[in-house]
mmCIF file of C-alpha atoms in Angstrom:
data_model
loop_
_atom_site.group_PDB
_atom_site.id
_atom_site.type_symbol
_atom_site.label_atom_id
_atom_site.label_comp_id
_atom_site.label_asym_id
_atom_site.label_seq_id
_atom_site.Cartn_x
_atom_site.Cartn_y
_atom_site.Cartn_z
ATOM 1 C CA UNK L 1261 108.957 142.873 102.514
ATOM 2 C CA UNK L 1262 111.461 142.436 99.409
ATOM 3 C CA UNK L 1263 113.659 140.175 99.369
ATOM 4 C CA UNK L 1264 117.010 141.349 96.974
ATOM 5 C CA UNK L 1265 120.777 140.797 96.699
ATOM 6 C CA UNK L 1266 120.083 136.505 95.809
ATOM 7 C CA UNK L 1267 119.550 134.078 93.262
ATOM 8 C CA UNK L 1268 116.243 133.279 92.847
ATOM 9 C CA UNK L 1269 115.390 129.718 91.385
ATOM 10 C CA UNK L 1270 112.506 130.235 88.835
ATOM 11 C CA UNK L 1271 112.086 126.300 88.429
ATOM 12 C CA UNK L 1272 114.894 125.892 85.620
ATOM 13 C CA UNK L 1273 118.042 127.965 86.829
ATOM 14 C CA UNK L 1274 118.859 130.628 89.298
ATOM 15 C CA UNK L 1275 118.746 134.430 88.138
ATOM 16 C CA UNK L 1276 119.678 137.839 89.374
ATOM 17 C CA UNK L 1277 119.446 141.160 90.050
ATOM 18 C CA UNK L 1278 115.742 140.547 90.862
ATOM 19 C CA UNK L 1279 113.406 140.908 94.084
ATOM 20 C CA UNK L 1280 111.251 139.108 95.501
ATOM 21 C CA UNK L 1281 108.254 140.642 97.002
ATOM 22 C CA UNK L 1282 106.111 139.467 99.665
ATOM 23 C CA UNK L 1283 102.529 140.381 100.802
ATOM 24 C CA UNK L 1284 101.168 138.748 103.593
ATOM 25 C CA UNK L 1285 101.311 135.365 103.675
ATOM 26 C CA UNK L 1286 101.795 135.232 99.460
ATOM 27 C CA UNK L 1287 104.342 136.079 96.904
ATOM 28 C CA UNK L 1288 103.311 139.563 95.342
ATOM 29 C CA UNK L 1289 105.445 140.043 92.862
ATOM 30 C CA UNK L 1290 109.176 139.597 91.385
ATOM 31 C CA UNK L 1291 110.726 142.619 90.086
ATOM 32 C CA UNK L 1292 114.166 143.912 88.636
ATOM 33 C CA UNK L 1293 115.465 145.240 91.707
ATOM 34 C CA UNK L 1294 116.421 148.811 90.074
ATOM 35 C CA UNK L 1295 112.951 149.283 89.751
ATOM 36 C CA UNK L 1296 112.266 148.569 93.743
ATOM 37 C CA UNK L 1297 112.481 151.954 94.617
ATOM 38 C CA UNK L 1298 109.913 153.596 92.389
ATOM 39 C CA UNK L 1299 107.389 150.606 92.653
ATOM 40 C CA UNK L 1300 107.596 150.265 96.232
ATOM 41 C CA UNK L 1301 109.254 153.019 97.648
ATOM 42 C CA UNK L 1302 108.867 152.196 101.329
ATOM 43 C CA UNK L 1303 109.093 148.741 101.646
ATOM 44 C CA UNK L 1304 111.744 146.592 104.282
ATOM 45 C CA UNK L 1305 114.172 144.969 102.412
ATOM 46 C CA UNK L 1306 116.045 141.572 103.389
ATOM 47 C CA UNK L 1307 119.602 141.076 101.801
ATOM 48 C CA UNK L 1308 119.978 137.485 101.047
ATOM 49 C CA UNK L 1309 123.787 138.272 100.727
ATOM 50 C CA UNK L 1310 124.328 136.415 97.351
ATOM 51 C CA UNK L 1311 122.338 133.381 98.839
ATOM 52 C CA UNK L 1312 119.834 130.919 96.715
ATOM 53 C CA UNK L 1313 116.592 131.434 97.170
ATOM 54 C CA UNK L 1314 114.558 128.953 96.783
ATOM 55 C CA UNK L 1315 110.745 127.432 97.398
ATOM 56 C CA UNK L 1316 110.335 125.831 100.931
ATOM 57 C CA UNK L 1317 110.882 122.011 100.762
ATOM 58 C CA UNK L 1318 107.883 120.119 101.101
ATOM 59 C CA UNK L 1319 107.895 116.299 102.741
ATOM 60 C CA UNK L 1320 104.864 113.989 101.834
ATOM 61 C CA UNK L 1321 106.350 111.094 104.227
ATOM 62 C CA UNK L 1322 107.092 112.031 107.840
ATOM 63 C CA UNK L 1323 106.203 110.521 110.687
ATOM 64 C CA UNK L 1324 107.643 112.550 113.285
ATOM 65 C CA UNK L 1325 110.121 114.782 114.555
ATOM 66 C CA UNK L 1326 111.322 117.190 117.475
ATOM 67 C CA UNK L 1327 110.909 114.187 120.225
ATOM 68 C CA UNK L 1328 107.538 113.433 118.703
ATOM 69 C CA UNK L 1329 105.571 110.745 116.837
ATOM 70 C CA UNK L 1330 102.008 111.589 115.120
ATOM 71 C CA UNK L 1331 101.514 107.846 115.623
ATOM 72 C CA UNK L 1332 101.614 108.183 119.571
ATOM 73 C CA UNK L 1333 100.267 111.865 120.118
ATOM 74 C CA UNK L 1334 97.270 112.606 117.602
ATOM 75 C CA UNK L 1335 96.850 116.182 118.455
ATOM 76 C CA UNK L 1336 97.098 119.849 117.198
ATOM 77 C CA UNK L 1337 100.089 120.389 119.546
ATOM 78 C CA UNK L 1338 102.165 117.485 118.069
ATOM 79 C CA UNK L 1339 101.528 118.639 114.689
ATOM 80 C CA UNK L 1340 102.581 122.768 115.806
ATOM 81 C CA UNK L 1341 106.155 121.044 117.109
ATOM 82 C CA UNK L 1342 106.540 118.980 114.052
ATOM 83 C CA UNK L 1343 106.106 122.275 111.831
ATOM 84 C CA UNK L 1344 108.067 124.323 114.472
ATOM 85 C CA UNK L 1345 111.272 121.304 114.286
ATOM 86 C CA UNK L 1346 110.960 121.320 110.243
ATOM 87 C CA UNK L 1347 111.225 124.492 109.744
ATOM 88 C CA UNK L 1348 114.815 124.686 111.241
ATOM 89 C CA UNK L 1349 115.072 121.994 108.257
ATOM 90 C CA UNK L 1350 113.704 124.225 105.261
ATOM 91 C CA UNK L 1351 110.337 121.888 105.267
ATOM 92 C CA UNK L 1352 107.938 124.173 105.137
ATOM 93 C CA UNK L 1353 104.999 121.647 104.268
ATOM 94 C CA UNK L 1354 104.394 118.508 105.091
ATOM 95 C CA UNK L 1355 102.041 115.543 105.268
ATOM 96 C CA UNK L 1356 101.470 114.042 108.743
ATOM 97 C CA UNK L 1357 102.071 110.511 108.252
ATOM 98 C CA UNK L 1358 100.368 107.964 110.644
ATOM 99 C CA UNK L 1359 101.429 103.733 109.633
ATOM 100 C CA UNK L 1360 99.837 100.943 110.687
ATOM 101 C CA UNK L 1361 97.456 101.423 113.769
ATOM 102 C CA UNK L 1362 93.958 100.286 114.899
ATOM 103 C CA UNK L 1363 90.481 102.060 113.102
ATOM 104 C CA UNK L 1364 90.309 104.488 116.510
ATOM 105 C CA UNK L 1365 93.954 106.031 115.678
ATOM 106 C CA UNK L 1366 92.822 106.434 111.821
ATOM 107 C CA UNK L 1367 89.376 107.759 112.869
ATOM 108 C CA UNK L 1368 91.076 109.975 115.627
ATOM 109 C CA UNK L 1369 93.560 111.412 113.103
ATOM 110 C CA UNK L 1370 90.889 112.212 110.470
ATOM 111 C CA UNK L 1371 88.512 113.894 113.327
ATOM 112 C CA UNK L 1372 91.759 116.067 113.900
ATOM 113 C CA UNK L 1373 92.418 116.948 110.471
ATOM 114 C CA UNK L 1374 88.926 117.970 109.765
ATOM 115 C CA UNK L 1375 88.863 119.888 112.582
ATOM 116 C CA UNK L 1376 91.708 122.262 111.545
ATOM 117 C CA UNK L 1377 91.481 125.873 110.641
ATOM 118 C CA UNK L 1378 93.737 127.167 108.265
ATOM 119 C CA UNK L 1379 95.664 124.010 108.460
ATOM 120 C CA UNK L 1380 98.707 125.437 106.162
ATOM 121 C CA UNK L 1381 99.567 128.488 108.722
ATOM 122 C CA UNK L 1382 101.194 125.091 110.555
ATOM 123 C CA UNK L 1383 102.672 123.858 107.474
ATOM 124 C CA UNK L 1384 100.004 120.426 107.222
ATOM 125 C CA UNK L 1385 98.858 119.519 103.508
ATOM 126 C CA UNK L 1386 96.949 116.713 104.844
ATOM 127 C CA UNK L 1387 97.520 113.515 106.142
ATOM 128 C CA UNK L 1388 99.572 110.663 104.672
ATOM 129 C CA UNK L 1389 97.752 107.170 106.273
ATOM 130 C CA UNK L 1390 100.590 105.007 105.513
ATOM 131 C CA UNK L 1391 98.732 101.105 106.236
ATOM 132 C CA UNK L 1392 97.725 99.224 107.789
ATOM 133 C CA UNK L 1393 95.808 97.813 104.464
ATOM 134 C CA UNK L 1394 99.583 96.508 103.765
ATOM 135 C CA UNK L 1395 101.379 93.413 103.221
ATOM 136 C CA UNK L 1396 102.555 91.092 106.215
ATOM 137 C CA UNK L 1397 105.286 90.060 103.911
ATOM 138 C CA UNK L 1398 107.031 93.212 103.483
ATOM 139 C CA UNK L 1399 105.794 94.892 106.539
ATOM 140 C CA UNK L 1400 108.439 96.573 107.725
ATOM 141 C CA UNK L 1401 109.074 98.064 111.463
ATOM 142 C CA UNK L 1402 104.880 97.932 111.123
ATOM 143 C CA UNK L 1403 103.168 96.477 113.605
ATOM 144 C CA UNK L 1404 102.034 92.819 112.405
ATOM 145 C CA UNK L 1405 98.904 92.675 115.002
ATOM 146 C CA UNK L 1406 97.332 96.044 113.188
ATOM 147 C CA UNK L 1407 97.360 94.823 109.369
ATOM 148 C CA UNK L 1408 94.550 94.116 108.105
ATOM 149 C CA UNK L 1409 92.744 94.197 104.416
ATOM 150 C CA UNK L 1410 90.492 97.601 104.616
ATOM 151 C CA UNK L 1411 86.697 97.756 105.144
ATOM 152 C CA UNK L 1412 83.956 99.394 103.636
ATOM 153 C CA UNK L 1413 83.449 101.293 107.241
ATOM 154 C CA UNK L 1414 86.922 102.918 107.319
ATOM 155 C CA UNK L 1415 86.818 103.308 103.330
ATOM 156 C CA UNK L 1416 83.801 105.550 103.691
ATOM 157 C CA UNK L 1417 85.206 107.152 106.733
ATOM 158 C CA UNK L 1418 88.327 107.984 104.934
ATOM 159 C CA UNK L 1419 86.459 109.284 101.456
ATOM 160 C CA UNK L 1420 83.591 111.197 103.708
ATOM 161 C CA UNK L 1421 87.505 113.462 104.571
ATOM 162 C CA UNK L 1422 88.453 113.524 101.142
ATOM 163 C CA UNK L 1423 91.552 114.923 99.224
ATOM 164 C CA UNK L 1424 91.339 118.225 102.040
ATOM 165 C CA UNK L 1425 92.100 115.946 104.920
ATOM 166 C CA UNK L 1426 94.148 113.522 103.186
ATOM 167 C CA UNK L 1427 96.655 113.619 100.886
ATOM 168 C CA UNK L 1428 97.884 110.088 100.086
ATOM 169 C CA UNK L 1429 96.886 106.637 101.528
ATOM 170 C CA UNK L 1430 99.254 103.794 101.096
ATOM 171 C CA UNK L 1431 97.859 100.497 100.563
ATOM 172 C CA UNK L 1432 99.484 96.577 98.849
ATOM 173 C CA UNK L 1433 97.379 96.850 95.685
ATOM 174 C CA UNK L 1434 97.585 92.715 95.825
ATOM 175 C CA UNK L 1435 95.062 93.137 99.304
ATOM 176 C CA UNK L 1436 92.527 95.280 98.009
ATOM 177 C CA UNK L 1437 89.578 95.042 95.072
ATOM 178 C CA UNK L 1438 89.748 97.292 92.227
ATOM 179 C CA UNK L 1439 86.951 99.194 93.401
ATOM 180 C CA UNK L 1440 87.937 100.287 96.710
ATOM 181 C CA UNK L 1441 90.943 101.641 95.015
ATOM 182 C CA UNK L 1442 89.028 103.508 92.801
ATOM 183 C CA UNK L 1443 86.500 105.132 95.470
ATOM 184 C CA UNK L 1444 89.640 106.649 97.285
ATOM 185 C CA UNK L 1445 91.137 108.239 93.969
ATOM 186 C CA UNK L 1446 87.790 109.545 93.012
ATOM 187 C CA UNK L 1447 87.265 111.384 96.501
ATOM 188 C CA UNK L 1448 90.427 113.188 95.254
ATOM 189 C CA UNK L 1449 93.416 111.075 97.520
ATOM 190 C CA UNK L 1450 96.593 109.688 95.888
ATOM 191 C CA UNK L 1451 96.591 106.140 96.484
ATOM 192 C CA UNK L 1452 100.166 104.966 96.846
ATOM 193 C CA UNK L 1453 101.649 101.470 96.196
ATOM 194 C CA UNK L 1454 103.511 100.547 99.485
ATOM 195 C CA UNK L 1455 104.403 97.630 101.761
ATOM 196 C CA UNK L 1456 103.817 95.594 98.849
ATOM 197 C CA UNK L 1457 104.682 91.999 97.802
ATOM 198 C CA UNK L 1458 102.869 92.491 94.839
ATOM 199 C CA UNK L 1459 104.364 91.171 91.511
ATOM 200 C CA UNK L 1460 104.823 93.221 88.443
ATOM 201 C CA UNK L 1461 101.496 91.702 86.792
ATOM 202 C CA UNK L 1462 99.178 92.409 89.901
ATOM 203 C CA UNK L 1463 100.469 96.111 89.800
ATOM 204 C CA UNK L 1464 100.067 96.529 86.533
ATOM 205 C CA UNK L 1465 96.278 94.954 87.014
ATOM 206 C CA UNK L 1466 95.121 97.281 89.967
ATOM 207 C CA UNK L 1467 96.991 100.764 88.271
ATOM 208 C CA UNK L 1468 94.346 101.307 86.035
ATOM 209 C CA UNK L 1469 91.994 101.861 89.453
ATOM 210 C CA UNK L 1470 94.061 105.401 90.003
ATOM 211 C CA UNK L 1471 97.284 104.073 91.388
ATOM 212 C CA UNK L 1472 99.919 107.359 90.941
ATOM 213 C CA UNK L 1473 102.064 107.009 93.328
ATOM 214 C CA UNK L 1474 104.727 104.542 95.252
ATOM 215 C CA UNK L 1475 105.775 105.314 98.826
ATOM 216 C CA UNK L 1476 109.779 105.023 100.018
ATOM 217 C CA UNK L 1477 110.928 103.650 96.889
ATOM 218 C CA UNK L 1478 113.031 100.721 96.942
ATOM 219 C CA UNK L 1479 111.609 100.042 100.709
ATOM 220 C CA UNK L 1480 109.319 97.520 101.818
ATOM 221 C CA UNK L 1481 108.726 96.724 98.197
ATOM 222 C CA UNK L 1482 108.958 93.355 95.745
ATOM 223 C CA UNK L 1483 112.290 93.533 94.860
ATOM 224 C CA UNK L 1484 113.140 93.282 91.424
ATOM 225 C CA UNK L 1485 114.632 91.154 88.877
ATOM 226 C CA UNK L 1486 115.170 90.890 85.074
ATOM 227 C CA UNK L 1487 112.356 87.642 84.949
ATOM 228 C CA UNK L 1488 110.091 89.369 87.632
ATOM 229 C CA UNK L 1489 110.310 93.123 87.991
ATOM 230 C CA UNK L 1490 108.417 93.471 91.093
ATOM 231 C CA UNK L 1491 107.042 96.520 92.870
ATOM 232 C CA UNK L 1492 110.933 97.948 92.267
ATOM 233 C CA UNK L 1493 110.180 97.639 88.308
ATOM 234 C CA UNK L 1494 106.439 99.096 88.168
ATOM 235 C CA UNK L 1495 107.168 101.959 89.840
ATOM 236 C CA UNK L 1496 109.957 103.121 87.377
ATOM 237 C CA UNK L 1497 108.373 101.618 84.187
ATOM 238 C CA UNK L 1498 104.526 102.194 84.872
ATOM 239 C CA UNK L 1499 105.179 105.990 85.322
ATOM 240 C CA UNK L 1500 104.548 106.348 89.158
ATOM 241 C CA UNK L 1501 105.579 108.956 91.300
ATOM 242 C CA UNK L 1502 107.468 108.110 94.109
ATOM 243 C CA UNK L 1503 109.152 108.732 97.209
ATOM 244 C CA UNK L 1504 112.711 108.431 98.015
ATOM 245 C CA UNK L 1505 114.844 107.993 100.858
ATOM 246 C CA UNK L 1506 118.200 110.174 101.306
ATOM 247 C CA UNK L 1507 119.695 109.024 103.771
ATOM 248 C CA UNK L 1508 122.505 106.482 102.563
ATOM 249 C CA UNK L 1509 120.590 103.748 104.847
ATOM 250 C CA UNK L 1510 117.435 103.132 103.755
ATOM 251 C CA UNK L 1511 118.932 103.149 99.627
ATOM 252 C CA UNK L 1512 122.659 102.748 98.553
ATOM 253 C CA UNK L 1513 122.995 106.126 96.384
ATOM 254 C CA UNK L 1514 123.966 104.863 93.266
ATOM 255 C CA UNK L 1515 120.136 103.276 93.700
ATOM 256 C CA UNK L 1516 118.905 106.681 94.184
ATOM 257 C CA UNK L 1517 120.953 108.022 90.849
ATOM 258 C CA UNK L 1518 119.964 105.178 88.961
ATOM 259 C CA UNK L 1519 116.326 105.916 89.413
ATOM 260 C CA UNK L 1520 116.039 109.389 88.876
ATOM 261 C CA UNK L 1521 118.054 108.653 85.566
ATOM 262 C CA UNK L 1522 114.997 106.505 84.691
ATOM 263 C CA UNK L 1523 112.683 108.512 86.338
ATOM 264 C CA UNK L 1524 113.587 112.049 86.653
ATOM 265 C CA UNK L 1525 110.375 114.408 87.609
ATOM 266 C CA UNK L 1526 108.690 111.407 88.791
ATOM 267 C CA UNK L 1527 111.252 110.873 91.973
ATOM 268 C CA UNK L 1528 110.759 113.508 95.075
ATOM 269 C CA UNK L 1529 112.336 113.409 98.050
ATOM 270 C CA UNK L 1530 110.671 112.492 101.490
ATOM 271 C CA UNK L 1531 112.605 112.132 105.222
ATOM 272 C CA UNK L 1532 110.361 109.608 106.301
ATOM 273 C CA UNK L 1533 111.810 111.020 109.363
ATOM 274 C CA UNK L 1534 110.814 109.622 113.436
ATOM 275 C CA UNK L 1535 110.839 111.345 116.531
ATOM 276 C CA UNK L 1536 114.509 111.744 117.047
ATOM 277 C CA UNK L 1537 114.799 113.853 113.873
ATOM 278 C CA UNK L 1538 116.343 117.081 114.963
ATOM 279 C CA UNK L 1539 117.180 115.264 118.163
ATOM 280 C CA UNK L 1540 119.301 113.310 120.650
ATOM 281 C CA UNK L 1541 116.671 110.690 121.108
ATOM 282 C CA UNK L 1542 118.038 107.143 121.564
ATOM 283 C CA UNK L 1543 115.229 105.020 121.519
ATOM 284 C CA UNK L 1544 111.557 105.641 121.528
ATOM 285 C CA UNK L 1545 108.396 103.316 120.738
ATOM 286 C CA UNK L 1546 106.540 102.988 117.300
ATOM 287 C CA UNK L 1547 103.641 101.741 117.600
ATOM 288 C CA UNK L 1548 104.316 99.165 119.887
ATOM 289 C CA UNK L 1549 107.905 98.302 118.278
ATOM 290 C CA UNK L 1550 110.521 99.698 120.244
ATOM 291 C CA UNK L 1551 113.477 101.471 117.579
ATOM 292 C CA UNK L 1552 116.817 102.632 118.487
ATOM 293 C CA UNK L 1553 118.763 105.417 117.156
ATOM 294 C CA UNK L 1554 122.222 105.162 117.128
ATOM 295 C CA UNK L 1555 124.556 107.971 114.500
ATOM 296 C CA UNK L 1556 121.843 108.960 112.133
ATOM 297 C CA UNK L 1557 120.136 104.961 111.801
ATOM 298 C CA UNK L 1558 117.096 104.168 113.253
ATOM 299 C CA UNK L 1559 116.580 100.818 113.752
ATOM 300 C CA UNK L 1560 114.502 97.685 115.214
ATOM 301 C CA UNK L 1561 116.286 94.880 117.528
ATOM 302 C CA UNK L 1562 116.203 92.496 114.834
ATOM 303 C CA UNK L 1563 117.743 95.597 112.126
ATOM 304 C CA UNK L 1564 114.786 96.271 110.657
ATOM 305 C CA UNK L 1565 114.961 100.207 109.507
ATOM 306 C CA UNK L 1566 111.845 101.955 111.730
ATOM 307 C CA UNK L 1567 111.957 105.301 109.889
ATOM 308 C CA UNK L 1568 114.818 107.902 109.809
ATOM 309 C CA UNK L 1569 116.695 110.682 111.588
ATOM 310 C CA UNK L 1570 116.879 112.435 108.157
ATOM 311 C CA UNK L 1571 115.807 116.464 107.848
ATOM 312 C CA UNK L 1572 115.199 118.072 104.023
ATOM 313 C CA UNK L 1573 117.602 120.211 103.892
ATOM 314 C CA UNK L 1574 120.093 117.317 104.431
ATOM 315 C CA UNK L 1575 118.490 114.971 101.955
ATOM 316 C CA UNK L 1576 119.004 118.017 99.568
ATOM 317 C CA UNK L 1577 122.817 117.967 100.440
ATOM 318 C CA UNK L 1578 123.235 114.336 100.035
ATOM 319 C CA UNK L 1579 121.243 113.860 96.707
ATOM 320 C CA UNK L 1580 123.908 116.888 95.529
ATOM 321 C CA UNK L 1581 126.917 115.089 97.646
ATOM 322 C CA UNK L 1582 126.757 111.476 96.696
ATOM 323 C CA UNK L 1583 123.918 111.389 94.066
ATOM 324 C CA UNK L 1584 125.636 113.668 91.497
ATOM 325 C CA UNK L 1585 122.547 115.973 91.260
ATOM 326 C CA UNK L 1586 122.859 119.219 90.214
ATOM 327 C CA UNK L 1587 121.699 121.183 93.299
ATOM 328 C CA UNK L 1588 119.138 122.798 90.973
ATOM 329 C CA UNK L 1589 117.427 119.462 90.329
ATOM 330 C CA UNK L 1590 117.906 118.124 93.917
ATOM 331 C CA UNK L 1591 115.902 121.538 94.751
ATOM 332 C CA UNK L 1592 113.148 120.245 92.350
ATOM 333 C CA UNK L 1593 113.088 116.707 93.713
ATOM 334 C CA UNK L 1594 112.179 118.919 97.281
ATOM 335 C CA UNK L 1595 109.779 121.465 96.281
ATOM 336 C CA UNK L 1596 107.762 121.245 92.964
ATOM 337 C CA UNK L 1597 108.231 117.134 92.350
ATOM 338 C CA UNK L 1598 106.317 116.362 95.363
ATOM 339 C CA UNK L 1599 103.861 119.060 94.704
ATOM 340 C CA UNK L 1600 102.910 117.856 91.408
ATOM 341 C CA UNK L 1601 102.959 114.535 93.186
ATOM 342 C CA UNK L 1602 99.803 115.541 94.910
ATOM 343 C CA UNK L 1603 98.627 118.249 92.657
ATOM 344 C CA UNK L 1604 98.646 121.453 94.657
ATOM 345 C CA UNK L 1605 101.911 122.652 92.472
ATOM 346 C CA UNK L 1606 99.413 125.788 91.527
ATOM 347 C CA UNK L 1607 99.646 126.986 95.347
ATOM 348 C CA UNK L 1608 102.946 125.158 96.687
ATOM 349 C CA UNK L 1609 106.635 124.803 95.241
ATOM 350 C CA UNK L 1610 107.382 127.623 93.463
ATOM 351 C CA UNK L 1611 108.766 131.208 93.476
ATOM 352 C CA UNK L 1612 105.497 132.750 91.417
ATOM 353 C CA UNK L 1613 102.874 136.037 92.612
ATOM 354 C CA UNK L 1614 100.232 134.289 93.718
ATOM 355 C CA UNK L 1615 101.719 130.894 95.500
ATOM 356 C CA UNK L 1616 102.321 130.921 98.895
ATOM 357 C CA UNK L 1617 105.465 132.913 100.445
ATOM 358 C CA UNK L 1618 107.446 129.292 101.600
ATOM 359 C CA UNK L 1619 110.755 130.434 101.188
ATOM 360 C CA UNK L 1620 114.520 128.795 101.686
ATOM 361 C CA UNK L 1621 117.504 131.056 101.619
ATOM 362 C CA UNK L 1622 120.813 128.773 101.082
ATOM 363 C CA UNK L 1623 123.874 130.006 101.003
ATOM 364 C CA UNK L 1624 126.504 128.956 97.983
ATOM 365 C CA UNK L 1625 128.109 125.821 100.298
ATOM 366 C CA UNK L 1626 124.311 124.555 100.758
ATOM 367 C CA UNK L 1627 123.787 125.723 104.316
ATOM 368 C CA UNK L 1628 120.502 127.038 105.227
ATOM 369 C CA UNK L 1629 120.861 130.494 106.406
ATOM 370 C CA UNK L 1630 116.859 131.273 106.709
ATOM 371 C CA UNK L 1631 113.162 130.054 106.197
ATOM 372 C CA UNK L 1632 109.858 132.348 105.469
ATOM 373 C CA UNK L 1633 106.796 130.426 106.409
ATOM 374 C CA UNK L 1634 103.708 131.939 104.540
ATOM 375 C CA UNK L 1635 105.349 135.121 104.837
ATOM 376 C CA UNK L 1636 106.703 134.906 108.100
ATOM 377 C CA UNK L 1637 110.534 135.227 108.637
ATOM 378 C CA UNK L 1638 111.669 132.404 111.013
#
């Protein structure tokens, strides 16, 4: 199949009168499309109709979506429904993300992602254990009775998976020694800073363990100030990756705007999105906290945000809408950010021969029009 008649986003800028060619589930080749003809002289063609095309959006923080919640069903079937609802989204890879829950869920979860064959036909990177080795202080819509400081039992457990099975783990870096931090970034996992009441001095002390990355940025974090920077100031001084939030309710958007001015290829985008993403759901039960969702805000009785309603492609739209991105870079901060972010960027977020054939085709007013999943036209 050959994709022609777009704008294809090489990373830097959009250019023309070039086709895309696909091969399975892979990109084969981009060609000027004069020369489609005599190359491949029988091949189907797709008209994008002057559309962008772009890399599929990738989403290293979601919880759930489609009516469910990885947290409550730990199965292959949850994860084929979460893939199925983001890909009416553009999110054409993700990391399952299961917070704060008892050793059986994390064990169950890691049995599950082991077990998988040829994980990435249902859009799963690996899984994103978000707690519960997380502060009290700044838990969140996290479940208080399932924190805990982590264990050499459940450390092992989670290192015998490795970086194939898991792609980040989110931990306070104020709650756990040096060296447990440094077993899971040597098995190959990005350790995030998370849930954290750590100050600026204690992050700057456990870093140098393989720290890389912060999760939900601004959220459940030491807030900052010009005498004590907090979590807030490590992450954009101490060159972390992180997470962000879209969804003008977890971050104001000038936040968001001031951050990627500091921190540019270092901020992605994530939904952190919940069960009623993509849905009508009103309420529905995390973990044992019951959230509400009521016109786009998911919430806890006493306010507490419990995740979000938010899908990629409209994170995309708002970073462009309110944050003053150029779409280009808001495309970045969806597709090759985050995959740098967990260093797969030579297989995922890109238009290149050789990486896989994830594919977004916008039109110019930043509606998604259609989504190839390795190859496959949705």
């Amino acid at each position: 199949m050959a994709i022609i008649n777009g704008k294809i986003f090489n990373g830097i800028g959009f250019y023309e009168g070039k086709a895309l060619i696909i091969d399975g589930n892979k990109i084969l080749n981009i060609i000027n499309t004069e020369e489609l003809s005599i190359k491949y002289p029988n091949i189907n063609t797709f008209n994008a109709d002057n559309s962008y095309i772009t890399p599929g959006f990738i989403d290293l923080q979601l919880n759930g979506c489609g009516g469910v919640l990885f947290n409550k069903s730990i199965t292959k079937e949850t994860l084929e429904m979460m893939h199925e609802t983001n890909l009416k989204y553009g999110c054409t890879s993700f990391t399952p993300t299961l917070i704060t829950t008892p050793d059986v869920n994390i064990i169950k979860a890691l049995d599950l992602i082991d077990s998988l064959e040829n994980k990435e036909e249902i859009g799963v990177l690996g899984l994103h254990i978000e707690g519960p080795f997380i502060s009290l202080e700044k838990k969140g819509v996290h479940n208080p009775n399932f924190i805990r400081k982590i264990d050499e039992n459940i450390l092992n457990r989670i290192c015998q998976t490795g970086s194939e099975g898991v792609k980040i783990i989110t931990i306070a870096p104020e709650n756990i020694d040096g060296e447990y931090i440094s077993k899971l970034s040597n098995s190959g996992i990005k350790v995030a800073l998370g849930h954290t009441n750590a100050t600026y001095e204690e992050i700057v002390d456990k870093k140098i363990y393989g720290i890389t990355l912060a999760t939900h940025l601004f959220n459940g974090m030491s807030s900052f100030s010009h005498r004590a920077p907090g979590a807030i100031g490590a992450t954009m001084n101490l060159d972390f990756c992180a997470g962000v939030i879209a969804d003008g309710f977890h971050s104001h958007y000038g936040a968001i705007e001031m951050a990627h001015k500091l921190m540019r290829d270092r901020l992605y985008l994530v939904t952190d999105a919940a069960a009623p993403a993509g849905t009508d759901i009103k309420e529905f039960d995390f973990e044992g906290i019951k959230v509400y969702h009521e016109n786009g805000k998911l919430f806890a009785a006493d306010g507490t945000l419990g995740g979000s309603a938010l899908t990629m492609i409209q994170g995309v739209q708002n970073l462009v809408k309110h944050c003053n991105l150029p779409f280009e870079e808001a495309v970045r901060m969806a597709t090759i950010y985050p995959a740098k972010a967990i260093s797969i960027e030579n297989k995922y977020g890109k238009l290149q021969p050789g990486y896989f054939a994830d594919i977004n085709i916008i039109d110019t007013n930043l509606n998604l029009k259609k989504v190839i999943s390795k190859g496959k036209f949705i």
